[in-house]
Amino acid sequence: MVRATELAHVLVRQTVQTGDWTVDATTGQGHDTALLAHLTGPSGLVFGFDIQSAALAATASRIQQHHHVTLLHAGHELMAELLPPDAKGRLTAIMFNLGYLPGSDKQIVTRTASTVAALACACDWIAAGGLITLGIYPGHPGGADETAAVIAFAAGLPATFAATHHTRLNSVGTAPALVSIRRLR
Ligand SMILES: C[S@@+](CC[C@H](N)C(=O)[O-])C[C@H]1O[C@@H](n2cnc3c(N)ncnc32)[C@H](O)[C@@H]1O
């Protein structure tokens, strides 16, 4: 099975072009931020959110050659307050990778209420044709609730969006999965 994180990268590569504006809603070690920085190039913009300074430091060191990335030490639920107003309707990709940062404090995790608030905002701010990806992990405490809430939110979107859920069909258990949401118009 293709890992959720790898599939997210495939979909984002098909979507983001040079000069685009994008968001990494959970920078962690900066893998997604680095992909977005590479795809958008110096004429584009990338905004990265994380609540952990260690995550932002790791991300900053991974993208040090890119000067079009703005890292924000804040929760993604503050996206609407912290992004420039002209980013609304202009963002072509918003990536979430939920759960905890591997190798760090497992108590610091994304939480259902703030994740759903940020996802609602992401749906409001994404450009027509743009893509939201969410790597979801039911295996840690609180992860199953968050996973269910993300899937329910995506399933309830109107037909102006196309939402998909890529998951394992057998022995599903705590396997990671991917939700992707494309704004059609
Ligand atoms: C699974 S990790 C992200 C991994 C990352 N995409 C990478 O490539 O390494 C989840 C991250 O979400 C961050 N996080 C938790 N709550 C958050 C929130 N409300 N807003 C933004 N980031 C949050 C954690 O600090 C952690 O670094």
XYZ file of N, CA and C and ligand atoms in Angstrom:
582
model
N 0.852 -1.206 0.000
C 0.000 0.000 0.000
C 0.882 1.248 0.000
N 0.500 2.233 -0.790
C 1.217 3.508 -0.781
C 0.946 4.190 0.549
N 1.996 4.677 1.201
C 1.785 5.359 2.492
C 1.017 6.658 2.265
N 0.223 7.025 3.295
C -0.608 8.235 3.203
C 0.252 9.460 2.890
N 1.417 9.546 3.528
C 2.279 10.714 3.323
C 2.805 10.751 1.887
N 3.124 9.570 1.341
C 3.629 9.518 -0.044
C 2.528 9.895 -1.029
N 1.316 9.386 -0.787
C 0.212 9.698 -1.686
C -0.107 11.201 -1.634
N -0.039 11.771 -0.447
C -0.260 13.221 -0.329
C 0.749 13.967 -1.206
N 1.996 13.510 -1.200
C 3.019 14.193 -2.004
C 2.729 14.041 -3.501
N 2.266 12.856 -3.916
C 1.934 12.650 -5.336
C 0.837 13.633 -5.748
N -0.214 13.721 -4.944
C -1.345 14.594 -5.288
C -0.940 16.064 -5.286
N -0.115 16.440 -4.311
C 0.316 17.844 -4.225
C 1.235 18.188 -5.407
N 2.089 17.254 -5.802
C 2.956 17.497 -6.970
C 2.130 17.732 -8.237
N 0.976 17.056 -8.335
C 0.118 17.218 -9.515
C -0.634 18.545 -9.498
N -0.653 19.194 -8.344
C -1.527 20.358 -8.161
C -0.766 21.680 -8.125
N 0.362 21.688 -7.426
C 1.047 22.964 -7.135
C 2.025 23.331 -8.252
N 1.993 24.604 -8.628
C 2.874 25.091 -9.690
C 3.742 26.230 -9.166
N 4.778 26.516 -9.919
C 5.676 27.626 -9.590
C 4.871 28.903 -9.391
N 5.174 29.618 -8.328
C 4.503 30.893 -8.068
C 3.260 30.770 -7.197
N 2.841 29.535 -6.890
C 1.629 29.345 -6.083
C 1.843 29.723 -4.615
N 0.734 29.958 -3.929
C 0.734 30.189 -2.476
C 0.165 28.938 -1.804
N 0.834 28.462 -0.761
C 0.451 27.188 -0.129
C 0.642 27.266 1.389
N 0.095 26.264 2.080
C 0.200 26.197 3.548
C 0.574 24.786 3.979
N 1.547 24.674 4.886
C 1.750 23.430 5.637
C 1.181 23.688 7.029
N 0.054 23.052 7.339
C -0.659 23.332 8.594
C -0.033 22.655 9.800
N 0.896 21.726 9.578
C 1.568 20.997 10.677
C 3.010 20.710 10.227
N 3.910 21.641 10.434
C 5.232 21.492 9.782
C 6.028 20.298 10.306
N 5.951 19.984 11.602
C 6.728 18.858 12.139
C 8.193 18.972 11.770
N 8.733 17.917 11.147
C 10.147 17.922 10.726
C 10.358 18.690 9.430
N 9.279 19.139 8.802
C 9.418 19.999 7.626
C 9.418 19.289 6.280
N 9.057 18.006 6.246
C 9.076 17.301 4.954
C 8.061 17.898 3.975
N 6.859 18.172 4.475
C 5.834 18.737 3.588
C 6.173 20.191 3.239
N 6.687 20.924 4.199
C 7.083 22.319 3.921
C 8.142 22.349 2.828
N 9.097 21.428 2.918
C 10.186 21.390 1.924
C 9.627 21.076 0.538
N 8.661 20.151 0.469
C 8.054 19.842 -0.828
C 7.356 21.086 -1.390
N 6.573 21.752 -0.539
C 5.845 22.942 -1.001
C 6.813 24.049 -1.420
N 7.898 24.198 -0.686
C 8.893 25.231 -1.020
C 9.525 24.927 -2.372
N 9.825 23.660 -2.602
C 10.428 23.240 -3.868
C 9.459 23.494 -5.035
N 8.180 23.114 -4.844
C 7.217 23.220 -5.942
C 6.838 24.665 -6.255
N 6.738 25.501 -5.231
C 6.288 26.884 -5.463
C 7.431 27.766 -5.971
N 8.661 27.462 -5.543
C 9.812 28.248 -5.999
C 9.817 29.643 -5.419
N 10.874 30.399 -5.710
C 11.042 31.711 -5.080
C 9.959 32.724 -5.425
N 9.214 32.485 -6.520
C 8.131 33.421 -6.859
C 6.837 33.070 -6.133
N 6.837 31.969 -5.373
C 5.652 31.562 -4.637
C 5.769 31.891 -3.159
N 4.798 31.410 -2.390
C 4.820 31.615 -0.934
C 4.381 30.320 -0.243
N 5.042 30.024 0.884
C 4.636 28.906 1.733
C 4.505 29.435 3.157
N 3.394 29.120 3.804
C 3.195 29.461 5.216
C 3.155 28.149 5.997
N 3.941 28.063 7.073
C 3.989 26.836 7.862
C 3.589 27.113 9.297
N 2.697 26.273 9.828
C 2.233 26.407 11.220
C 2.721 25.222 12.045
N 3.155 25.488 13.267
C 3.324 24.416 14.253
C 3.314 25.071 15.640
N 2.870 24.299 16.629
C 2.815 24.821 17.994
C 4.093 24.503 18.774
N 5.001 23.698 18.159
C 6.228 23.323 18.878
C 7.427 24.052 18.281
N 8.190 24.725 19.145
C 9.360 25.421 18.610
C 10.383 24.449 18.046
N 10.473 23.232 18.627
C 11.441 22.246 18.109
C 11.068 21.855 16.674
N 9.782 21.739 16.401
C 9.340 21.396 15.046
C 9.696 22.527 14.082
N 9.456 23.751 14.508
C 9.748 24.887 13.626
C 11.252 25.002 13.375
N 12.051 24.698 14.402
C 13.511 24.750 14.231
C 13.956 23.676 13.238
N 13.393 22.478 13.359
C 13.753 21.392 12.425
C 13.341 21.770 11.006
N 12.158 22.368 10.886
C 11.676 22.776 9.558
C 12.562 23.873 8.990
N 12.897 24.856 9.828
C 13.726 25.978 9.357
C 15.052 25.456 8.828
N 15.626 24.467 9.526
C 16.918 23.990 9.056
C 16.768 23.199 7.753
N 15.623 22.555 7.543
C 15.411 21.792 6.310
C 15.185 22.703 5.101
N 14.648 23.902 5.334
C 14.298 24.760 4.177
C 15.161 26.023 4.133
N 16.374 25.950 4.720
C 17.133 27.191 4.867
C 17.495 27.842 3.542
N 17.535 27.078 2.456
C 17.875 27.694 1.156
C 16.661 28.368 0.517
N 15.474 28.197 1.119
C 14.257 28.792 0.554
C 13.878 30.035 1.368
N 13.768 31.159 0.685
C 13.462 32.403 1.407
C 12.016 32.845 1.212
N 11.221 31.979 0.623
C 9.807 32.339 0.400
C 8.897 31.550 1.347
N 9.463 31.052 2.458
C 8.698 30.295 3.455
C 8.578 31.127 4.724
N 7.363 31.295 5.219
C 7.127 31.985 6.490
C 6.665 30.957 7.511
N 7.432 30.801 8.592
C 7.062 29.844 9.639
C 6.381 30.579 10.781
N 5.245 30.043 11.226
C 4.437 30.697 12.260
C 4.336 29.778 13.468
N 4.767 30.289 14.621
C 4.674 29.516 15.865
C 3.261 29.700 16.414
N 2.331 28.957 15.845
C 0.911 29.137 16.191
C 0.127 27.927 15.728
N -1.039 27.748 16.329
C -1.933 26.668 15.917
C -2.593 26.986 14.579
N -2.796 25.937 13.784
C -3.419 26.143 12.465
C -4.851 26.654 12.576
N -5.459 26.528 13.762
C -6.821 27.042 13.934
C -6.853 28.574 13.873
N -5.645 29.196 13.910
C -5.555 30.661 13.805
C -5.251 31.111 12.374
N -5.356 30.189 11.443
C -5.009 30.463 10.042
C -5.664 31.748 9.513
N -6.957 31.879 9.777
C -7.680 33.026 9.204
C -7.170 34.347 9.762
N -6.691 34.322 11.018
C -6.174 35.563 11.620
C -4.744 35.858 11.176
N -3.966 34.814 10.901
C -2.524 35.005 10.695
C -2.081 35.032 9.233
N -2.872 34.493 8.341
C -2.487 34.558 6.929
C -2.848 35.930 6.370
N -2.101 36.390 5.361
C -2.489 37.669 4.753
C -3.873 37.542 4.113
N -4.708 38.576 4.230
C -6.081 38.467 3.719
C -6.143 38.092 2.242
N -5.138 38.507 1.455
C -5.209 38.184 0.015
C -4.841 36.731 -0.291
N -4.526 35.954 0.744
C -4.320 34.508 0.529
C -5.655 33.779 0.387
N -6.724 34.427 0.823
C -8.038 33.762 0.778
C -8.458 33.522 -0.679
N -8.721 32.265 -1.022
C -9.105 31.913 -2.385
C -7.927 31.759 -3.322
N -6.703 31.941 -2.791
C -5.522 31.887 -3.648
C -4.617 30.695 -3.327
N -4.887 29.994 -2.233
C -4.009 28.894 -1.798
C -4.302 27.651 -2.638
N -3.282 27.073 -3.260
C -3.527 25.900 -4.118
C -3.293 24.581 -3.380
N -2.628 24.618 -2.229
C -2.492 23.387 -1.433
C -2.403 23.750 0.043
N -3.100 22.989 0.860
C -3.017 23.103 2.319
C -2.840 21.681 2.837
N -1.681 21.412 3.453
C -1.356 20.052 3.892
C -1.433 19.951 5.410
N -2.126 18.928 5.892
C -2.155 18.591 7.320
C -1.560 17.192 7.473
N -0.735 17.011 8.481
C -0.269 15.676 8.842
C -0.513 15.586 10.345
N -1.592 14.911 10.707
C -2.099 14.992 12.081
C -1.340 14.062 13.018
N -1.701 14.143 14.304
C -1.065 13.267 15.292
C 0.093 13.957 15.991
N 1.101 13.170 16.374
C 2.243 13.716 17.116
C 3.502 13.657 16.261
N 4.471 14.429 16.659
C 5.745 14.481 15.948
C 6.572 13.260 16.347
N 6.882 12.360 15.404
C 7.664 11.172 15.767
C 8.972 11.573 16.455
N 9.280 10.870 17.540
C 10.533 11.142 18.257
C 10.425 12.277 19.258
N 9.224 12.858 19.409
C 9.095 13.936 20.405
C 7.970 13.567 21.389
N 7.539 14.523 22.172
C 6.540 14.300 23.217
C 5.202 13.869 22.601
N 4.783 12.629 22.876
C 3.552 12.107 22.265
C 2.294 12.719 22.878
N 2.473 13.526 23.947
C 1.313 14.228 24.519
C 0.939 15.439 23.664
N 1.891 15.911 22.863
C 1.614 17.090 22.024
C 1.109 16.588 20.682
N -0.211 16.576 20.577
C -0.856 16.033 19.376
C -1.862 17.048 18.847
N -2.206 16.877 17.594
C -3.322 17.663 17.071
C -4.600 17.193 17.770
N -5.539 18.108 17.933
C -6.769 17.810 18.697
C -7.991 18.015 17.810
N -9.010 17.196 18.066
C -10.184 17.182 17.189
C -10.766 18.578 16.953
N -11.002 19.335 18.028
C -11.725 20.616 17.865
C -10.914 21.594 17.018
N -9.603 21.720 17.323
C -8.793 22.678 16.560
C -8.542 22.180 15.137
N -8.434 20.865 14.966
C -8.249 20.319 13.615
C -9.471 20.613 12.754
N -10.654 20.370 13.299
C -11.872 20.591 12.503
C -12.063 22.090 12.225
N -11.729 22.933 13.204
C -11.823 24.388 12.978
C -10.877 24.807 11.848
N -9.654 24.279 11.881
C -8.678 24.631 10.842
C -9.101 24.073 9.489
N -9.669 22.883 9.489
C -10.112 22.279 8.230
C -11.259 23.091 7.610
N -12.161 23.559 8.458
C -13.263 24.398 7.951
C -12.693 25.667 7.318
N -11.703 26.256 7.983
C -11.067 27.462 7.450
C -10.348 27.141 6.138
N -9.656 26.000 6.107
C -8.923 25.603 4.896
C -9.886 25.484 3.713
N -11.072 24.920 3.950
C -12.059 24.781 2.874
C -12.545 26.142 2.390
N -12.550 27.106 3.301
C -12.969 28.473 2.980
C -11.885 29.209 2.177
N -10.619 28.895 2.446
C -9.502 29.668 1.891
C -8.859 29.017 0.666
N -9.150 27.749 0.399
C -8.479 27.060 -0.713
C -8.988 27.615 -2.041
N -8.112 27.688 -3.027
C -8.492 28.184 -4.359
C -9.342 27.152 -5.089
N -10.111 27.591 -6.072
C -10.795 26.648 -6.967
C -9.719 25.821 -7.661
N -9.878 24.510 -7.654
C -8.863 23.612 -8.218
C -7.798 23.215 -7.201
N -7.795 23.877 -6.053
C -6.775 23.600 -5.026
C -7.095 22.350 -4.217
N -6.095 21.898 -3.455
C -6.174 20.600 -2.784
C -5.811 20.723 -1.303
N -6.615 20.087 -0.458
C -6.307 19.953 0.976
C -5.996 18.483 1.220
N -4.875 18.187 1.870
C -4.572 16.791 2.220
C -4.487 16.673 3.738
N -4.957 15.539 4.251
C -4.876 15.275 5.695
C -4.397 13.840 5.924
N -3.202 13.695 6.451
C -2.744 12.392 6.918
C -3.386 12.167 8.281
N -4.140 11.057 8.420
C -4.896 10.832 9.669
C -4.444 9.529 10.314
N -4.343 9.548 11.645
C -3.744 8.446 12.404
C -4.651 8.086 13.579
N -5.390 6.977 13.455
C -6.306 6.617 14.550
C -5.631 5.927 15.731
N -4.322 5.657 15.658
C -3.691 4.750 16.620
C -3.352 5.308 17.993
N -3.221 6.616 18.142
C -2.813 7.178 19.430
C -4.042 7.671 20.193
N -3.925 7.902 21.508
C -5.099 8.361 22.263
C -5.679 9.646 21.644
N -6.955 9.632 21.374
C -7.610 10.785 20.747
C -7.597 10.711 19.227
N -6.736 9.861 18.667
C -6.587 9.784 17.213
C -7.819 9.225 16.512
N -8.480 8.279 17.159
C -9.664 7.686 16.518
C -10.790 8.714 16.417
N -10.969 9.499 17.472
C -11.997 10.563 17.455
C -11.693 11.588 16.374
N -10.422 11.993 16.331
C -10.016 13.009 15.352
C -10.213 12.480 13.930
N -9.810 11.233 13.708
C -9.975 10.601 12.398
C -11.447 10.591 12.000
N -12.309 10.161 12.932
C -13.748 10.090 12.634
C -14.301 11.482 12.332
N -13.837 12.487 13.076
C -14.348 13.853 12.869
C -13.910 14.406 11.513
N -12.684 14.121 11.114
C -12.196 14.600 9.803
C -12.986 13.924 8.684
N -13.190 12.617 8.803
C -13.926 11.889 7.763
C -15.372 12.395 7.685
N -15.995 12.614 8.852
C -17.384 13.099 8.861
C -17.460 14.500 8.247
N -16.491 15.349 8.573
C -16.484 16.709 8.010
C -16.371 16.631 6.485
N -15.413 15.835 6.013
C -15.177 15.744 4.563
C -16.398 15.160 3.853
N -17.010 14.157 4.470
C -18.174 13.502 3.855
C -19.360 14.457 3.754
N -19.401 15.473 4.626
C -20.531 16.402 4.646
C -20.329 17.631 3.770
N -19.219 17.703 3.054
C -18.968 18.887 2.220
C -19.929 18.926 1.029
N -20.255 20.119 0.560
C -21.144 20.224 -0.606
C -20.435 19.782 -1.892
N -21.193 19.717 -2.969
C -20.675 19.181 -4.244
C -19.667 20.105 -4.923
N -19.424 21.271 -4.356
C -18.362 22.132 -4.887
C -16.981 21.583 -4.504
N -16.958 20.549 -3.660
C -15.708 19.887 -3.271
C -15.791 18.411 -3.666
N -14.620 17.801 -3.929
C -14.550 16.340 -4.102
C -13.657 15.813 -2.988
N -14.247 15.022 -2.096
C -13.498 14.492 -0.950
C -13.272 12.998 -1.140
N -12.053 12.549 -0.882
C -11.755 11.113 -0.987
C -11.086 10.641 0.293
N -11.194 9.327 0.534
C -10.601 8.700 1.726
C -9.822 7.490 1.249
N -8.515 7.538 1.380
C -7.666 6.422 0.947
C -7.246 5.671 2.201
N -7.745 4.429 2.327
C -7.443 3.665 3.531
C -7.321 2.182 3.204
N -6.789 1.434 4.146
C -6.659 -0.012 3.961
C -8.032 -0.662 4.150
N -8.367 -1.633 3.328
C -9.671 -2.286 3.433
C -9.646 -3.501 4.353
N -8.497 -4.160 4.480
C -8.428 -5.333 5.357
C -7.629 -4.967 6.602
N -7.910 -5.595 7.696
C -7.268 -5.356 8.994
C -6.960 -3.869 9.178
N -8.023 -3.073 9.070
C -7.872 -1.611 9.094
C -7.220 -1.152 10.399
N -7.736 -1.613 11.528
C -7.146 -1.316 12.829
C -6.737 0.133 12.977
N -5.448 0.339 13.158
C -4.957 1.702 13.386
C -4.125 2.193 12.206
N -4.359 1.617 11.021
C -3.558 2.010 9.855
C -3.754 3.495 9.548
N -2.669 4.206 9.223
C -2.807 5.594 8.800
C -3.610 5.668 7.509
N -4.224 6.783 7.260
C -5.033 6.956 6.054
C -4.878 8.388 5.554
N -5.417 8.630 4.381
C -5.345 9.972 3.800
C -6.741 10.429 3.397
N -7.085 11.633 3.809
C -8.272 12.295 3.274
C -7.784 13.412 2.361
N -8.319 13.487 1.160
C -7.979 14.614 0.288
C -9.266 15.305 -0.131
N -9.174 16.614 -0.212
C -10.352 17.431 -0.529
C -9.947 18.416 -1.616
N -10.572 18.286 -2.779
C -10.278 19.247 -3.851
C -11.470 20.186 -4.015
N -11.169 21.471 -4.100
C -12.262 22.436 -4.382
C -12.460 22.464 -5.887
N -13.653 22.126 -6.324
C -13.898 21.995 -7.755
C -14.183 23.366 -8.402
N -14.846 24.253 -7.683
C -15.161 25.574 -8.230
C -15.415 26.560 -7.110
C 2.708 14.256 12.455
S 3.506 15.735 12.902
C 3.758 16.522 11.332
C 4.836 15.895 10.491
C 5.295 16.776 9.348
N 4.298 16.945 8.310
C 6.603 16.301 8.739
O 6.734 16.278 7.500
O 7.516 15.993 9.475
C 2.226 16.701 13.627
C 2.668 18.095 14.015
O 1.499 18.853 14.324
C 1.858 19.801 15.299
N 0.636 20.360 15.898
C -0.121 19.897 16.923
N -1.182 20.703 17.118
C -1.098 21.694 16.206
C -1.893 22.830 15.897
N -3.013 23.114 16.576
N -1.500 23.638 14.896
C -0.366 23.379 14.180
N 0.428 22.313 14.425
C 0.058 21.476 15.416
C 2.739 19.018 16.242
O 3.532 19.882 17.015
C 3.555 18.157 15.254
O 4.781 18.760 14.951
